[in-house]
Amino acid sequence: MNDRATVIATLKRVRDPETGVDIVTERLVYGYTANELVTEIWMSFTSNTPVCFFCKAIAWTLIEKIFNRIVEELQEEGYKNVRVVDALNPRIYYRSM
């Protein structure tokens, strides 16, 4: 199940709602780890997150949609425990199910 091609193909189905580009092509995914216990998707949005406070609130809404889609898509492929992790600070989990 932790086949690299399967994980990458699954992540390519997840699109950024703002640009319509898949998250792999958009280089939001830094990597992943997958085993029988947990699948972690390592991501960073620092270069895509705006500076103004109001804009950040909107951006986080879009980012949350991306996280939810990642979890949904991977769980449909049979990956049970999915975590989306901040690539720059691994203590931060955006989403975990």
Tab-separated table of N, CA and C in Angstrom:
chain	number	residue	atom	x	y	z
A	1	MET	N	0.807	-1.202	0.000
A	1	MET	CA	0.000	0.000	0.000
A	1	MET	C	0.851	1.267	0.000
A	2	ASN	N	2.057	1.238	0.561
A	2	ASN	CA	2.855	2.446	0.642
A	2	ASN	C	3.706	2.655	-0.606
A	3	ASP	N	3.216	2.192	-1.730
A	3	ASP	CA	3.876	2.350	-3.012
A	3	ASP	C	4.004	3.837	-3.356
A	4	ARG	N	5.216	4.270	-3.690
A	4	ARG	CA	5.481	5.681	-3.988
A	4	ARG	C	4.565	6.207	-5.094
A	5	ALA	N	4.382	5.441	-6.142
A	5	ALA	CA	3.546	5.881	-7.258
A	5	ALA	C	2.102	6.105	-6.817
A	6	THR	N	1.602	5.251	-5.922
A	6	THR	CA	0.231	5.401	-5.435
A	6	THR	C	0.074	6.672	-4.613
A	7	VAL	N	1.018	6.929	-3.713
A	7	VAL	CA	0.937	8.127	-2.871
A	7	VAL	C	1.015	9.386	-3.725
A	8	ILE	N	1.971	9.446	-4.642
A	8	ILE	CA	2.132	10.635	-5.493
A	8	ILE	C	0.906	10.835	-6.377
A	9	ALA	N	0.404	9.767	-6.988
A	9	ALA	CA	-0.789	9.877	-7.838
A	9	ALA	C	-1.994	10.352	-7.029
A	10	THR	N	-2.103	9.876	-5.792
A	10	THR	CA	-3.204	10.298	-4.930
A	10	THR	C	-3.077	11.771	-4.586
A	11	LEU	N	-1.877	12.222	-4.229
A	11	LEU	CA	-1.669	13.630	-3.898
A	11	LEU	C	-1.887	14.541	-5.104
A	12	LYS	N	-1.620	14.047	-6.302
A	12	LYS	CA	-1.845	14.853	-7.508
A	12	LYS	C	-3.330	15.077	-7.789
A	13	ARG	N	-4.186	14.304	-7.160
A	13	ARG	CA	-5.635	14.528	-7.314
A	13	ARG	C	-6.121	15.691	-6.449
A	14	VAL	N	-5.294	16.108	-5.497
A	14	VAL	CA	-5.661	17.214	-4.604
A	14	VAL	C	-5.211	18.519	-5.257
A	15	ARG	N	-6.154	19.412	-5.457
A	15	ARG	CA	-5.873	20.682	-6.130
A	15	ARG	C	-5.975	21.853	-5.164
A	16	ASP	N	-5.135	22.844	-5.397
A	16	ASP	CA	-5.226	24.100	-4.660
A	16	ASP	C	-6.498	24.786	-5.135
A	17	PRO	N	-7.451	25.092	-4.234
A	17	PRO	CA	-8.724	25.686	-4.671
A	17	PRO	C	-8.553	27.058	-5.330
A	18	GLU	N	-7.478	27.743	-5.011
A	18	GLU	CA	-7.261	29.075	-5.567
A	18	GLU	C	-6.674	29.024	-6.975
A	19	THR	N	-5.699	28.141	-7.197
A	19	THR	CA	-5.009	28.109	-8.491
A	19	THR	C	-5.510	27.003	-9.413
A	20	GLY	N	-6.091	25.946	-8.837
A	20	GLY	CA	-6.524	24.806	-9.638
A	20	GLY	C	-5.397	23.846	-9.985
A	21	VAL	N	-4.187	24.128	-9.508
A	21	VAL	CA	-3.022	23.289	-9.780
A	21	VAL	C	-2.910	22.245	-8.671
A	22	ASP	N	-2.474	21.039	-9.030
A	22	ASP	CA	-2.338	20.011	-7.997
A	22	ASP	C	-1.197	20.370	-7.041
A	23	ILE	N	-1.284	19.882	-5.806
A	23	ILE	CA	-0.352	20.288	-4.761
A	23	ILE	C	1.068	19.771	-4.975
A	24	VAL	N	1.235	18.697	-5.748
A	24	VAL	CA	2.573	18.185	-6.042
A	24	VAL	C	3.262	19.111	-7.040
A	25	THR	N	2.576	19.445	-8.120
A	25	THR	CA	3.127	20.348	-9.132
A	25	THR	C	3.392	21.726	-8.545
A	26	GLU	N	2.532	22.152	-7.629
A	26	GLU	CA	2.674	23.459	-6.996
A	26	GLU	C	3.799	23.484	-5.960
A	27	ARG	N	4.403	22.327	-5.725
A	27	ARG	CA	5.528	22.164	-4.793
A	27	ARG	C	5.181	22.507	-3.345
A	28	LEU	N	3.982	22.165	-2.956
A	28	LEU	CA	3.579	22.328	-1.564
A	28	LEU	C	3.956	21.100	-0.740
A	29	VAL	N	4.133	19.965	-1.407
A	29	VAL	CA	4.491	18.717	-0.731
A	29	VAL	C	6.008	18.582	-0.744
A	30	TYR	N	6.581	18.462	0.449
A	30	TYR	CA	8.026	18.300	0.572
A	30	TYR	C	8.426	16.837	0.602
A	31	GLY	N	7.522	15.976	0.990
A	31	GLY	CA	7.806	14.556	1.055
A	31	GLY	C	6.729	13.849	1.845
A	32	TYR	N	6.948	12.561	2.063
A	32	TYR	CA	5.988	11.791	2.841
A	32	TYR	C	6.684	10.580	3.436
A	33	THR	N	6.083	10.044	4.467
A	33	THR	CA	6.477	8.754	5.014
A	33	THR	C	5.201	7.931	5.119
A	34	ALA	N	5.301	6.677	4.763
A	34	ALA	CA	4.122	5.810	4.811
A	34	ALA	C	4.541	4.432	5.293
A	35	ASN	N	3.835	3.945	6.290
A	35	ASN	CA	4.012	2.572	6.742
A	35	ASN	C	2.656	2.064	7.226
A	36	GLU	N	2.635	0.875	7.816
A	36	GLU	CA	1.346	0.301	8.209
A	36	GLU	C	0.685	1.037	9.369
A	37	LEU	N	1.438	1.853	10.107
A	37	LEU	CA	0.876	2.567	11.253
A	37	LEU	C	0.365	3.959	10.920
A	38	VAL	N	1.147	4.721	10.163
A	38	VAL	CA	0.787	6.116	9.900
A	38	VAL	C	1.375	6.573	8.564
A	39	THR	N	0.659	7.469	7.919
A	39	THR	CA	1.151	8.123	6.712
A	39	THR	C	1.250	9.604	7.030
A	40	GLU	N	2.443	10.162	6.861
A	40	GLU	CA	2.652	11.586	7.104
A	40	GLU	C	2.990	12.277	5.791
A	41	ILE	N	2.279	13.353	5.514
A	41	ILE	CA	2.536	14.172	4.339
A	41	ILE	C	3.182	15.460	4.842
A	42	TRP	N	4.389	15.736	4.386
A	42	TRP	CA	5.159	16.896	4.834
A	42	TRP	C	4.938	18.042	3.859
A	43	MET	N	4.402	19.162	4.379
A	43	MET	CA	4.044	20.299	3.525
A	43	MET	C	4.501	21.609	4.135
A	44	SER	N	4.591	22.622	3.296
A	44	SER	CA	4.868	23.970	3.788
A	44	SER	C	4.118	24.977	2.940
A	45	PHE	N	3.506	25.925	3.624
A	45	PHE	CA	2.756	26.989	2.956
A	45	PHE	C	3.376	28.353	3.202
A	46	THR	N	4.577	28.397	3.755
A	46	THR	CA	5.159	29.692	4.134
A	46	THR	C	5.327	30.627	2.942
A	47	SER	N	5.707	30.123	1.803
A	47	SER	CA	5.891	31.001	0.639
A	47	SER	C	4.565	31.421	0.017
A	48	ASN	N	3.478	30.700	0.333
A	48	ASN	CA	2.179	31.005	-0.258
A	48	ASN	C	1.245	31.765	0.684
A	49	THR	N	1.648	31.924	1.945
A	49	THR	CA	0.768	32.569	2.919
A	49	THR	C	1.006	34.068	2.923
A	50	PRO	N	-0.035	34.860	2.730
A	50	PRO	CA	0.110	36.317	2.692
A	50	PRO	C	0.487	36.899	4.054
A	51	VAL	N	0.954	38.139	4.043
A	51	VAL	CA	1.405	38.804	5.263
A	51	VAL	C	0.254	39.451	6.026
A	52	CYS	N	-0.674	40.068	5.344
A	52	CYS	CA	-1.748	40.790	6.047
A	52	CYS	C	-2.645	39.811	6.814
A	53	PHE	N	-3.092	40.249	8.001
A	53	PHE	CA	-3.862	39.378	8.895
A	53	PHE	C	-5.151	38.889	8.244
A	54	PHE	N	-5.916	39.767	7.622
A	54	PHE	CA	-7.180	39.386	6.991
A	54	PHE	C	-6.935	38.370	5.872
A	55	CYS	N	-5.888	38.601	5.102
A	55	CYS	CA	-5.557	37.679	4.003
A	55	CYS	C	-5.155	36.309	4.536
A	56	LYS	N	-4.454	36.292	5.689
A	56	LYS	CA	-4.073	35.017	6.298
A	56	LYS	C	-5.303	34.208	6.689
A	57	ALA	N	-6.321	34.891	7.194
A	57	ALA	CA	-7.550	34.194	7.582
A	57	ALA	C	-8.184	33.503	6.377
A	58	ILE	N	-8.189	34.174	5.257
A	58	ILE	CA	-8.727	33.585	4.026
A	58	ILE	C	-7.836	32.433	3.566
A	59	ALA	N	-6.525	32.651	3.613
A	59	ALA	CA	-5.577	31.615	3.181
A	59	ALA	C	-5.726	30.357	4.024
A	60	TRP	N	-5.901	30.492	5.331
A	60	TRP	CA	-6.037	29.318	6.183
A	60	TRP	C	-7.298	28.534	5.874
A	61	THR	N	-8.331	29.209	5.433
A	61	THR	CA	-9.546	28.504	5.016
A	61	THR	C	-9.242	27.614	3.812
A	62	LEU	N	-8.493	28.148	2.856
A	62	LEU	CA	-8.110	27.359	1.680
A	62	LEU	C	-7.161	26.227	2.054
A	63	ILE	N	-6.221	26.519	2.941
A	63	ILE	CA	-5.266	25.497	3.381
A	63	ILE	C	-6.001	24.354	4.077
A	64	GLU	N	-6.982	24.674	4.890
A	64	GLU	CA	-7.755	23.638	5.569
A	64	GLU	C	-8.490	22.744	4.564
A	65	LYS	N	-8.997	23.334	3.494
A	65	LYS	CA	-9.643	22.532	2.448
A	65	LYS	C	-8.655	21.563	1.817
A	66	ILE	N	-7.436	22.034	1.596
A	66	ILE	CA	-6.396	21.168	1.026
A	66	ILE	C	-6.105	20.009	1.975
A	67	PHE	N	-5.936	20.292	3.271
A	67	PHE	CA	-5.657	19.236	4.244
A	67	PHE	C	-6.764	18.199	4.266
A	68	ASN	N	-7.997	18.673	4.293
A	68	ASN	CA	-9.132	17.753	4.328
A	68	ASN	C	-9.149	16.851	3.100
A	69	ARG	N	-8.857	17.411	1.933
A	69	ARG	CA	-8.832	16.607	0.694
A	69	ARG	C	-7.712	15.577	0.726
A	70	ILE	N	-6.549	15.967	1.261
A	70	ILE	CA	-5.433	15.018	1.367
A	70	ILE	C	-5.858	13.820	2.195
A	71	VAL	N	-6.424	14.080	3.357
A	71	VAL	CA	-6.852	13.002	4.250
A	71	VAL	C	-7.911	12.139	3.569
A	72	GLU	N	-8.909	12.768	2.951
A	72	GLU	CA	-9.975	12.023	2.269
A	72	GLU	C	-9.423	11.135	1.163
A	73	GLU	N	-8.586	11.712	0.301
A	73	GLU	CA	-8.049	10.960	-0.839
A	73	GLU	C	-7.193	9.780	-0.386
A	74	LEU	N	-6.315	10.005	0.595
A	74	LEU	CA	-5.455	8.915	1.060
A	74	LEU	C	-6.252	7.838	1.786
A	75	GLN	N	-7.262	8.235	2.535
A	75	GLN	CA	-8.078	7.229	3.210
A	75	GLN	C	-8.869	6.402	2.209
A	76	GLU	N	-9.297	7.011	1.118
A	76	GLU	CA	-9.976	6.243	0.059
A	76	GLU	C	-9.049	5.203	-0.549
A	77	GLU	N	-7.732	5.478	-0.551
A	77	GLU	CA	-6.750	4.529	-1.081
A	77	GLU	C	-6.342	3.484	-0.052
A	78	GLY	N	-6.893	3.584	1.175
A	78	GLY	CA	-6.609	2.582	2.190
A	78	GLY	C	-5.613	2.995	3.256
A	79	TYR	N	-5.122	4.208	3.202
A	79	TYR	CA	-4.206	4.715	4.231
A	79	TYR	C	-5.066	5.189	5.406
A	80	LYS	N	-4.953	4.522	6.539
A	80	LYS	CA	-5.875	4.776	7.651
A	80	LYS	C	-5.506	6.002	8.478
A	81	ASN	N	-4.326	6.035	9.041
A	81	ASN	CA	-3.902	7.132	9.904
A	81	ASN	C	-3.070	8.111	9.085
A	82	VAL	N	-3.673	9.232	8.756
A	82	VAL	CA	-3.018	10.225	7.898
A	82	VAL	C	-2.774	11.493	8.703
A	83	ARG	N	-1.551	11.994	8.625
A	83	ARG	CA	-1.197	13.262	9.267
A	83	ARG	C	-0.574	14.177	8.231
A	84	VAL	N	-0.957	15.443	8.266
A	84	VAL	CA	-0.334	16.464	7.420
A	84	VAL	C	0.545	17.291	8.360
A	85	VAL	N	1.841	17.315	8.074
A	85	VAL	CA	2.829	17.875	8.981
A	85	VAL	C	3.510	19.081	8.338
A	86	ASP	N	3.817	20.086	9.145
A	86	ASP	CA	4.558	21.254	8.669
A	86	ASP	C	6.013	20.838	8.432
A	87	ALA	N	6.504	21.013	7.228
A	87	ALA	CA	7.860	20.589	6.875
A	87	ALA	C	8.927	21.390	7.610
A	88	LEU	N	8.633	22.607	7.983
A	88	LEU	CA	9.619	23.443	8.662
A	88	LEU	C	9.616	23.249	10.173
A	89	ASN	N	8.488	22.820	10.729
A	89	ASN	CA	8.383	22.569	12.164
A	89	ASN	C	7.551	21.304	12.373
A	90	PRO	N	8.193	20.145	12.440
A	90	PRO	CA	7.464	18.879	12.517
A	90	PRO	C	6.573	18.715	13.747
A	91	ARG	N	6.676	19.620	14.703
A	91	ARG	CA	5.785	19.551	15.866
A	91	ARG	C	4.386	20.053	15.521
A	92	ILE	N	4.263	20.721	14.380
A	92	ILE	CA	2.972	21.268	13.977
A	92	ILE	C	2.288	20.282	13.030
A	93	TYR	N	1.124	19.828	13.457
A	93	TYR	CA	0.301	18.967	12.608
A	93	TYR	C	-0.864	19.805	12.127
A	94	TYR	N	-0.988	19.957	10.820
A	94	TYR	CA	-2.116	20.686	10.280
A	94	TYR	C	-3.395	19.888	10.446
A	95	ARG	N	-3.267	18.596	10.224
A	95	ARG	CA	-4.460	17.750	10.219
A	95	ARG	C	-4.017	16.332	10.550
A	96	SER	N	-4.788	15.662	11.339
A	96	SER	CA	-4.470	14.280	11.699
A	96	SER	C	-5.763	13.507	11.840
A	97	MET	N	-5.828	12.363	11.194
A	97	MET	CA	-6.997	11.478	11.312
A	97	MET	C	-6.532	10.047	11.247
